[in-house]
């Protein structure tokens, strides 16, 4: 029996001729709704029994402490009270007991997802701190933050937007990097260009100088930490590789496969 989704006490259940050994992604959302995703290839030869099954279950919560890690580059002058957030999530799947595309029990390093974005934050923070050191020109304050708990439901960013370091209305832009380490053919996806007035036009010059082939989708893409800010009406920009690889959410997402040059080009563009 493979439980595909259980919501408010009702479950949709599939019966297969082949036994399903692992249901490797089970999560409970903020409304105590159990959501289970089947990560195996589902056989086509299902048995249609012509009946409905009711499944009753109990939800047991286990708390895990996690921390967002951030640093502030203070603004100057009249713009100092306006804030830009540059974020990336620092967590991954551990031993793959949820979210894995290949099953649990083996370390999932997450070199692209999302050590690449986290490393980009460190690079950007160092670059900006040195460039701002002797500058007194008016500028916005910048929060560089690595969010925790993204893989299990955007937990770190959802917590931040509910309890930000300054009022959420003072946040003028959120930039999110999630998987910028495996760029192929110089292709980088940038979405959110229409979430802020004038963003699309403003960014075009930076695209031209980036050395990257920027792919701008017609609508917002990706359910990553920028989503938490977008839901609070904060303009967002989200960068991710334009071409997904087969190592996504598997133990094969390894550091030696990282395209460091492409990742650095992404950071420099911003």
PDB file of C-alpha atoms in Angstrom:
ATOM      1  CA  UNK A   1       0.000   0.000   0.000  1.00  0.00           C
ATOM      2  CA  UNK A   2       1.448   3.342  -1.008  1.00  0.00           C
ATOM      3  CA  UNK A   3      -0.051   6.406   0.648  1.00  0.00           C
ATOM      4  CA  UNK A   4       0.228   9.325  -1.742  1.00  0.00           C
ATOM      5  CA  UNK A   5      -1.466  12.072   0.257  1.00  0.00           C
ATOM      6  CA  UNK A   6      -3.308  12.364   3.532  1.00  0.00           C
ATOM      7  CA  UNK A   7      -5.235  15.552   4.220  1.00  0.00           C
ATOM      8  CA  UNK A   8      -7.466  16.299   7.183  1.00  0.00           C
ATOM      9  CA  UNK A   9      -7.980  12.640   7.945  1.00  0.00           C
ATOM     10  CA  UNK A  10      -8.597  11.526   4.371  1.00  0.00           C
ATOM     11  CA  UNK A  11      -6.011   9.615   2.367  1.00  0.00           C
ATOM     12  CA  UNK A  12      -5.610   8.789  -1.286  1.00  0.00           C
ATOM     13  CA  UNK A  13      -4.170   5.290  -1.469  1.00  0.00           C
ATOM     14  CA  UNK A  14      -2.709   3.370  -4.401  1.00  0.00           C
ATOM     15  CA  UNK A  15      -2.399  -0.415  -4.436  1.00  0.00           C
ATOM     16  CA  UNK A  16       0.318  -1.909  -6.578  1.00  0.00           C
ATOM     17  CA  UNK A  17       1.101  -5.444  -7.651  1.00  0.00           C
ATOM     18  CA  UNK A  18       4.710  -4.678  -6.783  1.00  0.00           C
ATOM     19  CA  UNK A  19       5.507  -3.997  -3.162  1.00  0.00           C
ATOM     20  CA  UNK A  20       6.574  -0.462  -2.358  1.00  0.00           C
ATOM     21  CA  UNK A  21       9.455  -0.575   0.081  1.00  0.00           C
ATOM     22  CA  UNK A  22      10.227   3.069   0.759  1.00  0.00           C
ATOM     23  CA  UNK A  23       8.093   6.145   1.139  1.00  0.00           C
ATOM     24  CA  UNK A  24      11.004   8.498   1.465  1.00  0.00           C
ATOM     25  CA  UNK A  25       9.362  11.894   1.811  1.00  0.00           C
ATOM     26  CA  UNK A  26       6.849  12.534   4.549  1.00  0.00           C
ATOM     27  CA  UNK A  27       6.199  16.005   5.864  1.00  0.00           C
ATOM     28  CA  UNK A  28       3.605  17.769   7.980  1.00  0.00           C
ATOM     29  CA  UNK A  29       2.708  21.310   7.082  1.00  0.00           C
ATOM     30  CA  UNK A  30       1.762  24.163   9.407  1.00  0.00           C
ATOM     31  CA  UNK A  31      -1.855  22.964   9.525  1.00  0.00           C
ATOM     32  CA  UNK A  32      -0.950  19.400  10.545  1.00  0.00           C
ATOM     33  CA  UNK A  33      -1.636  18.127   7.050  1.00  0.00           C
ATOM     34  CA  UNK A  34       0.395  15.023   6.291  1.00  0.00           C
ATOM     35  CA  UNK A  35       1.836  15.014   2.788  1.00  0.00           C
ATOM     36  CA  UNK A  36       3.661  11.967   1.486  1.00  0.00           C
ATOM     37  CA  UNK A  37       5.321  11.952  -1.935  1.00  0.00           C
ATOM     38  CA  UNK A  38       6.094   8.775  -3.838  1.00  0.00           C
ATOM     39  CA  UNK A  39       9.663   8.911  -5.083  1.00  0.00           C
ATOM     40  CA  UNK A  40       9.788   5.594  -6.911  1.00  0.00           C
ATOM     41  CA  UNK A  41       8.686   4.997 -10.466  1.00  0.00           C
ATOM     42  CA  UNK A  42       5.027   4.028 -10.134  1.00  0.00           C
ATOM     43  CA  UNK A  43       4.201   0.897 -12.146  1.00  0.00           C
ATOM     44  CA  UNK A  44       1.529   1.281 -14.792  1.00  0.00           C
ATOM     45  CA  UNK A  45      -0.181  -2.024 -13.990  1.00  0.00           C
ATOM     46  CA  UNK A  46      -2.169  -0.885 -10.959  1.00  0.00           C
ATOM     47  CA  UNK A  47      -4.979  -2.993  -9.598  1.00  0.00           C
ATOM     48  CA  UNK A  48      -8.299  -1.186  -9.727  1.00  0.00           C
ATOM     49  CA  UNK A  49     -10.253  -2.751  -6.868  1.00  0.00           C
ATOM     50  CA  UNK A  50     -13.243  -0.459  -7.273  1.00  0.00           C
ATOM     51  CA  UNK A  51     -13.291   0.397  -3.579  1.00  0.00           C
ATOM     52  CA  UNK A  52     -12.382   3.324  -1.355  1.00  0.00           C
ATOM     53  CA  UNK A  53     -10.168   2.953   1.692  1.00  0.00           C
ATOM     54  CA  UNK A  54     -10.126   5.197   4.760  1.00  0.00           C
ATOM     55  CA  UNK A  55      -6.764   5.494   6.506  1.00  0.00           C
ATOM     56  CA  UNK A  56      -6.450   6.853  10.037  1.00  0.00           C
ATOM     57  CA  UNK A  57      -3.097   7.948  11.358  1.00  0.00           C
ATOM     58  CA  UNK A  58      -1.554   9.897  14.194  1.00  0.00           C
ATOM     59  CA  UNK A  59       0.995  12.654  13.701  1.00  0.00           C
ATOM     60  CA  UNK A  60       3.955  12.671  16.060  1.00  0.00           C
ATOM     61  CA  UNK A  61       6.093  15.776  15.907  1.00  0.00           C
ATOM     62  CA  UNK A  62       9.814  15.681  16.694  1.00  0.00           C
ATOM     63  CA  UNK A  63      11.338  19.107  17.186  1.00  0.00           C
ATOM     64  CA  UNK A  64      14.737  19.905  15.715  1.00  0.00           C
ATOM     65  CA  UNK A  65      16.556  23.122  16.514  1.00  0.00           C
ATOM     66  CA  UNK A  66      17.928  25.014  13.528  1.00  0.00           C
ATOM     67  CA  UNK A  67      19.427  28.452  13.044  1.00  0.00           C
ATOM     68  CA  UNK A  68      19.534  31.074  10.330  1.00  0.00           C
ATOM     69  CA  UNK A  69      23.020  32.572  10.038  1.00  0.00           C
ATOM     70  CA  UNK A  70      23.370  36.145   8.846  1.00  0.00           C
ATOM     71  CA  UNK A  71      25.457  39.273   8.802  1.00  0.00           C
ATOM     72  CA  UNK A  72      24.615  42.933   8.236  1.00  0.00           C
ATOM     73  CA  UNK A  73      26.303  45.516   6.050  1.00  0.00           C
ATOM     74  CA  UNK A  74      24.841  48.754   7.488  1.00  0.00           C
ATOM     75  CA  UNK A  75      23.495  51.344   5.105  1.00  0.00           C
ATOM     76  CA  UNK A  76      24.431  54.997   4.996  1.00  0.00           C
ATOM     77  CA  UNK A  77      22.400  58.181   4.829  1.00  0.00           C
ATOM     78  CA  UNK A  78      18.784  58.491   3.783  1.00  0.00           C
ATOM     79  CA  UNK A  79      18.699  54.963   2.329  1.00  0.00           C
ATOM     80  CA  UNK A  80      19.936  53.202   5.459  1.00  0.00           C
ATOM     81  CA  UNK A  81      16.434  52.275   6.626  1.00  0.00           C
ATOM     82  CA  UNK A  82      15.739  50.381   3.402  1.00  0.00           C
ATOM     83  CA  UNK A  83      16.914  46.765   3.401  1.00  0.00           C
ATOM     84  CA  UNK A  84      18.046  44.298   0.777  1.00  0.00           C
ATOM     85  CA  UNK A  85      18.223  40.620   1.735  1.00  0.00           C
ATOM     86  CA  UNK A  86      20.573  38.291  -0.112  1.00  0.00           C
ATOM     87  CA  UNK A  87      19.858  34.712   0.885  1.00  0.00           C
ATOM     88  CA  UNK A  88      20.585  31.056   0.216  1.00  0.00           C
ATOM     89  CA  UNK A  89      19.668  27.967   2.165  1.00  0.00           C
ATOM     90  CA  UNK A  90      22.427  26.153   4.059  1.00  0.00           C
ATOM     91  CA  UNK A  91      20.625  22.867   4.703  1.00  0.00           C
ATOM     92  CA  UNK A  92      20.273  19.780   2.547  1.00  0.00           C
ATOM     93  CA  UNK A  93      18.947  16.235   2.995  1.00  0.00           C
ATOM     94  CA  UNK A  94      21.463  14.661   5.359  1.00  0.00           C
ATOM     95  CA  UNK A  95      21.198  10.899   4.964  1.00  0.00           C
ATOM     96  CA  UNK A  96      18.246  11.202   2.626  1.00  0.00           C
ATOM     97  CA  UNK A  97      15.437  10.177   4.939  1.00  0.00           C
ATOM     98  CA  UNK A  98      13.208  12.758   3.262  1.00  0.00           C
ATOM     99  CA  UNK A  99      13.323  14.378  -0.138  1.00  0.00           C
ATOM    100  CA  UNK A 100      15.800  11.961  -1.701  1.00  0.00           C
ATOM    101  CA  UNK A 101      15.266  10.824  -5.270  1.00  0.00           C
ATOM    102  CA  UNK A 102      17.336   7.692  -4.689  1.00  0.00           C
ATOM    103  CA  UNK A 103      16.321   6.581  -1.200  1.00  0.00           C
ATOM    104  CA  UNK A 104      17.646   6.904   2.357  1.00  0.00           C
ATOM    105  CA  UNK A 105      20.758   5.665   4.099  1.00  0.00           C
ATOM    106  CA  UNK A 106      23.522   7.403   2.159  1.00  0.00           C
ATOM    107  CA  UNK A 107      25.015  10.872   2.659  1.00  0.00           C
ATOM    108  CA  UNK A 108      23.617  13.528   0.333  1.00  0.00           C
ATOM    109  CA  UNK A 109      26.407  16.155   0.134  1.00  0.00           C
ATOM    110  CA  UNK A 110      24.342  18.812  -1.670  1.00  0.00           C
ATOM    111  CA  UNK A 111      27.289  20.505  -3.354  1.00  0.00           C
ATOM    112  CA  UNK A 112      25.063  22.319  -5.825  1.00  0.00           C
ATOM    113  CA  UNK A 113      21.943  22.267  -3.631  1.00  0.00           C
ATOM    114  CA  UNK A 114      22.877  24.384  -1.891  1.00  0.00           C
ATOM    115  CA  UNK A 115      26.505  24.649  -0.851  1.00  0.00           C
ATOM    116  CA  UNK A 116      26.970  26.628  -4.064  1.00  0.00           C
ATOM    117  CA  UNK A 117      24.527  29.322  -2.982  1.00  0.00           C
ATOM    118  CA  UNK A 118      25.909  29.414   0.566  1.00  0.00           C
ATOM    119  CA  UNK A 119      29.460  29.837  -0.738  1.00  0.00           C
ATOM    120  CA  UNK A 120      28.186  32.626  -2.973  1.00  0.00           C
ATOM    121  CA  UNK A 121      26.942  34.480   0.106  1.00  0.00           C
ATOM    122  CA  UNK A 122      30.405  34.366   1.687  1.00  0.00           C
ATOM    123  CA  UNK A 123      31.995  35.597  -1.532  1.00  0.00           C
ATOM    124  CA  UNK A 124      29.496  38.443  -1.872  1.00  0.00           C
ATOM    125  CA  UNK A 125      29.773  39.513   1.769  1.00  0.00           C
ATOM    126  CA  UNK A 126      33.564  39.715   1.511  1.00  0.00           C
ATOM    127  CA  UNK A 127      33.414  41.658  -1.743  1.00  0.00           C
ATOM    128  CA  UNK A 128      30.829  44.146  -0.488  1.00  0.00           C
ATOM    129  CA  UNK A 129      32.448  44.713   2.906  1.00  0.00           C
ATOM    130  CA  UNK A 130      35.746  45.636   1.276  1.00  0.00           C
ATOM    131  CA  UNK A 131      34.126  47.878  -1.332  1.00  0.00           C
ATOM    132  CA  UNK A 132      32.040  49.676   1.327  1.00  0.00           C
ATOM    133  CA  UNK A 133      34.900  50.139   3.791  1.00  0.00           C
ATOM    134  CA  UNK A 134      35.923  53.603   2.623  1.00  0.00           C
ATOM    135  CA  UNK A 135      32.665  54.685   1.005  1.00  0.00           C
ATOM    136  CA  UNK A 136      30.342  57.228   2.562  1.00  0.00           C
ATOM    137  CA  UNK A 137      27.868  57.335  -0.293  1.00  0.00           C
ATOM    138  CA  UNK A 138      24.195  56.776   0.571  1.00  0.00           C
ATOM    139  CA  UNK A 139      23.269  53.110   0.313  1.00  0.00           C
ATOM    140  CA  UNK A 140      20.712  50.630   1.560  1.00  0.00           C
ATOM    141  CA  UNK A 141      21.412  48.235   4.396  1.00  0.00           C
ATOM    142  CA  UNK A 142      22.135  44.668   3.306  1.00  0.00           C
ATOM    143  CA  UNK A 143      21.386  41.484   5.214  1.00  0.00           C
ATOM    144  CA  UNK A 144      23.310  38.468   3.938  1.00  0.00           C
ATOM    145  CA  UNK A 145      21.628  35.388   5.407  1.00  0.00           C
ATOM    146  CA  UNK A 146      21.890  31.622   5.091  1.00  0.00           C
ATOM    147  CA  UNK A 147      18.497  30.101   5.845  1.00  0.00           C
ATOM    148  CA  UNK A 148      18.022  26.750   7.531  1.00  0.00           C
ATOM    149  CA  UNK A 149      15.190  24.276   7.008  1.00  0.00           C
ATOM    150  CA  UNK A 150      14.478  25.129   3.380  1.00  0.00           C
ATOM    151  CA  UNK A 151      14.290  21.532   2.235  1.00  0.00           C
ATOM    152  CA  UNK A 152      11.689  20.666   4.856  1.00  0.00           C
ATOM    153  CA  UNK A 153       9.329  23.522   3.988  1.00  0.00           C
ATOM    154  CA  UNK A 154      11.090  26.922   3.768  1.00  0.00           C
ATOM    155  CA  UNK A 155      11.148  26.945   7.558  1.00  0.00           C
ATOM    156  CA  UNK A 156      14.023  29.370   8.049  1.00  0.00           C
ATOM    157  CA  UNK A 157      12.770  32.003   5.635  1.00  0.00           C
ATOM    158  CA  UNK A 158       9.165  31.620   6.794  1.00  0.00           C
ATOM    159  CA  UNK A 159      10.333  32.256  10.349  1.00  0.00           C
ATOM    160  CA  UNK A 160      12.316  35.307   9.261  1.00  0.00           C
ATOM    161  CA  UNK A 161       9.473  37.060   7.445  1.00  0.00           C
ATOM    162  CA  UNK A 162       7.276  36.604  10.509  1.00  0.00           C
ATOM    163  CA  UNK A 163       9.981  37.951  12.850  1.00  0.00           C
ATOM    164  CA  UNK A 164      12.346  40.113  10.744  1.00  0.00           C
ATOM    165  CA  UNK A 165      15.152  42.233  12.153  1.00  0.00           C
ATOM    166  CA  UNK A 166      13.346  45.351  10.839  1.00  0.00           C
ATOM    167  CA  UNK A 167       9.711  45.735   9.738  1.00  0.00           C
ATOM    168  CA  UNK A 168       9.011  43.679   6.634  1.00  0.00           C
ATOM    169  CA  UNK A 169       7.727  46.847   4.938  1.00  0.00           C
ATOM    170  CA  UNK A 170      11.329  48.163   5.032  1.00  0.00           C
ATOM    171  CA  UNK A 171      12.541  45.303   2.851  1.00  0.00           C
ATOM    172  CA  UNK A 172      12.901  46.586  -0.703  1.00  0.00           C
ATOM    173  CA  UNK A 173      14.297  43.445  -2.367  1.00  0.00           C
ATOM    174  CA  UNK A 174      15.140  39.807  -1.640  1.00  0.00           C
ATOM    175  CA  UNK A 175      17.701  37.987  -3.793  1.00  0.00           C
ATOM    176  CA  UNK A 176      17.853  34.204  -3.528  1.00  0.00           C
ATOM    177  CA  UNK A 177      20.511  31.817  -4.825  1.00  0.00           C
ATOM    178  CA  UNK A 178      19.552  28.152  -4.874  1.00  0.00           C
ATOM    179  CA  UNK A 179      21.690  25.833  -7.027  1.00  0.00           C
ATOM    180  CA  UNK A 180      24.045  28.131  -8.919  1.00  0.00           C
ATOM    181  CA  UNK A 181      26.904  25.638  -9.043  1.00  0.00           C
ATOM    182  CA  UNK A 182      26.126  23.473 -12.065  1.00  0.00           C
ATOM    183  CA  UNK A 183      25.596  26.057 -14.792  1.00  0.00           C
ATOM    184  CA  UNK A 184      25.782  24.505 -18.264  1.00  0.00           C
ATOM    185  CA  UNK A 185      26.368  26.431 -21.478  1.00  0.00           C
ATOM    186  CA  UNK A 186      26.455  29.628 -19.373  1.00  0.00           C
ATOM    187  CA  UNK A 187      22.661  29.403 -18.859  1.00  0.00           C
ATOM    188  CA  UNK A 188      21.284  30.923 -15.632  1.00  0.00           C
ATOM    189  CA  UNK A 189      17.606  31.269 -14.793  1.00  0.00           C
ATOM    190  CA  UNK A 190      16.574  34.597 -13.223  1.00  0.00           C
ATOM    191  CA  UNK A 191      12.917  34.966 -12.229  1.00  0.00           C
ATOM    192  CA  UNK A 192      10.990  37.634 -10.359  1.00  0.00           C
ATOM    193  CA  UNK A 193      11.980  40.490 -12.658  1.00  0.00           C
ATOM    194  CA  UNK A 194       8.410  41.817 -12.682  1.00  0.00           C
ATOM    195  CA  UNK A 195       7.847  41.683  -8.902  1.00  0.00           C
ATOM    196  CA  UNK A 196       9.279  45.171  -8.444  1.00  0.00           C
ATOM    197  CA  UNK A 197       8.642  48.302 -10.471  1.00  0.00           C
ATOM    198  CA  UNK A 198      11.429  48.889 -12.980  1.00  0.00           C
ATOM    199  CA  UNK A 199      13.385  45.746 -12.082  1.00  0.00           C
ATOM    200  CA  UNK A 200      13.232  44.179 -15.536  1.00  0.00           C
ATOM    201  CA  UNK A 201      14.677  47.223 -17.293  1.00  0.00           C
ATOM    202  CA  UNK A 202      17.214  47.915 -14.552  1.00  0.00           C
ATOM    203  CA  UNK A 203      18.683  44.408 -14.789  1.00  0.00           C
ATOM    204  CA  UNK A 204      19.191  44.231 -18.537  1.00  0.00           C
ATOM    205  CA  UNK A 205      22.556  45.990 -18.479  1.00  0.00           C
ATOM    206  CA  UNK A 206      23.846  43.632 -15.813  1.00  0.00           C
ATOM    207  CA  UNK A 207      22.854  40.628 -17.916  1.00  0.00           C
ATOM    208  CA  UNK A 208      24.860  41.924 -20.858  1.00  0.00           C
ATOM    209  CA  UNK A 209      28.014  42.308 -18.760  1.00  0.00           C
ATOM    210  CA  UNK A 210      27.699  39.039 -16.828  1.00  0.00           C
ATOM    211  CA  UNK A 211      29.155  36.613 -19.363  1.00  0.00           C
ATOM    212  CA  UNK A 212      26.068  34.451 -18.813  1.00  0.00           C
ATOM    213  CA  UNK A 213      23.116  33.565 -20.991  1.00  0.00           C
ATOM    214  CA  UNK A 214      20.264  34.765 -18.788  1.00  0.00           C
ATOM    215  CA  UNK A 215      16.995  32.867 -19.088  1.00  0.00           C
ATOM    216  CA  UNK A 216      14.002  34.890 -17.857  1.00  0.00           C
ATOM    217  CA  UNK A 217      10.872  32.750 -17.470  1.00  0.00           C
ATOM    218  CA  UNK A 218       7.412  34.146 -18.094  1.00  0.00           C
ATOM    219  CA  UNK A 219       6.426  33.653 -14.463  1.00  0.00           C
ATOM    220  CA  UNK A 220       7.956  33.071 -11.060  1.00  0.00           C
ATOM    221  CA  UNK A 221       9.844  29.795 -10.834  1.00  0.00           C
ATOM    222  CA  UNK A 222      10.973  27.622  -7.979  1.00  0.00           C
ATOM    223  CA  UNK A 223       9.620  27.071  -4.478  1.00  0.00           C
ATOM    224  CA  UNK A 224      12.636  28.276  -2.542  1.00  0.00           C
ATOM    225  CA  UNK A 225      13.237  30.863   0.185  1.00  0.00           C
ATOM    226  CA  UNK A 226      12.295  33.817  -2.016  1.00  0.00           C
ATOM    227  CA  UNK A 227       8.727  32.497  -1.921  1.00  0.00           C
ATOM    228  CA  UNK A 228       8.397  33.468   1.756  1.00  0.00           C
ATOM    229  CA  UNK A 229       9.257  37.078   0.916  1.00  0.00           C
ATOM    230  CA  UNK A 230       7.144  37.125  -2.236  1.00  0.00           C
ATOM    231  CA  UNK A 231       4.115  36.179  -0.149  1.00  0.00           C
ATOM    232  CA  UNK A 232       4.811  39.262   1.970  1.00  0.00           C
ATOM    233  CA  UNK A 233       4.817  41.477  -1.147  1.00  0.00           C
ATOM    234  CA  UNK A 234       8.577  41.986  -1.106  1.00  0.00           C
ATOM    235  CA  UNK A 235      10.093  42.161  -4.620  1.00  0.00           C
ATOM    236  CA  UNK A 236      12.299  39.135  -5.271  1.00  0.00           C
ATOM    237  CA  UNK A 237      14.927  37.865  -7.689  1.00  0.00           C
ATOM    238  CA  UNK A 238      15.622  34.155  -7.827  1.00  0.00           C
ATOM    239  CA  UNK A 239      18.621  32.625  -9.570  1.00  0.00           C
ATOM    240  CA  UNK A 240      18.995  28.911 -10.271  1.00  0.00           C
ATOM    241  CA  UNK A 241      20.606  26.789 -12.956  1.00  0.00           C
ATOM    242  CA  UNK A 242      18.529  26.815 -16.142  1.00  0.00           C
ATOM    243  CA  UNK A 243      19.191  23.147 -16.892  1.00  0.00           C
ATOM    244  CA  UNK A 244      18.593  20.647 -14.078  1.00  0.00           C
ATOM    245  CA  UNK A 245      20.918  17.678 -13.650  1.00  0.00           C
ATOM    246  CA  UNK A 246      20.206  14.083 -12.711  1.00  0.00           C
ATOM    247  CA  UNK A 247      22.197  14.422  -9.462  1.00  0.00           C
ATOM    248  CA  UNK A 248      19.537  16.658  -7.916  1.00  0.00           C
ATOM    249  CA  UNK A 249      18.568  15.325  -4.468  1.00  0.00           C
ATOM    250  CA  UNK A 250      20.839  12.286  -4.781  1.00  0.00           C
ATOM    251  CA  UNK A 251      24.186  11.346  -3.199  1.00  0.00           C
ATOM    252  CA  UNK A 252      25.841  12.199  -6.526  1.00  0.00           C
ATOM    253  CA  UNK A 253      25.558  15.977  -6.013  1.00  0.00           C
ATOM    254  CA  UNK A 254      29.312  16.196  -5.391  1.00  0.00           C
ATOM    255  CA  UNK A 255      31.767  19.054  -5.139  1.00  0.00           C
ATOM    256  CA  UNK A 256      34.036  17.972  -7.989  1.00  0.00           C
ATOM    257  CA  UNK A 257      31.147  18.500 -10.393  1.00  0.00           C
ATOM    258  CA  UNK A 258      30.739  22.187  -9.484  1.00  0.00           C
ATOM    259  CA  UNK A 259      31.233  24.794 -12.203  1.00  0.00           C
ATOM    260  CA  UNK A 260      32.994  27.348 -10.027  1.00  0.00           C
ATOM    261  CA  UNK A 261      33.465  29.828 -12.848  1.00  0.00           C
ATOM    262  CA  UNK A 262      29.752  29.959 -13.585  1.00  0.00           C
ATOM    263  CA  UNK A 263      28.897  30.379  -9.904  1.00  0.00           C
ATOM    264  CA  UNK A 264      31.342  33.261  -9.530  1.00  0.00           C
ATOM    265  CA  UNK A 265      29.897  34.935 -12.623  1.00  0.00           C
ATOM    266  CA  UNK A 266      26.486  34.736 -10.962  1.00  0.00           C
ATOM    267  CA  UNK A 267      27.707  36.407  -7.780  1.00  0.00           C
ATOM    268  CA  UNK A 268      29.535  39.126  -9.689  1.00  0.00           C
ATOM    269  CA  UNK A 269      26.452  39.907 -11.761  1.00  0.00           C
ATOM    270  CA  UNK A 270      24.595  40.827  -8.595  1.00  0.00           C
TER     271      UNK A 270
END
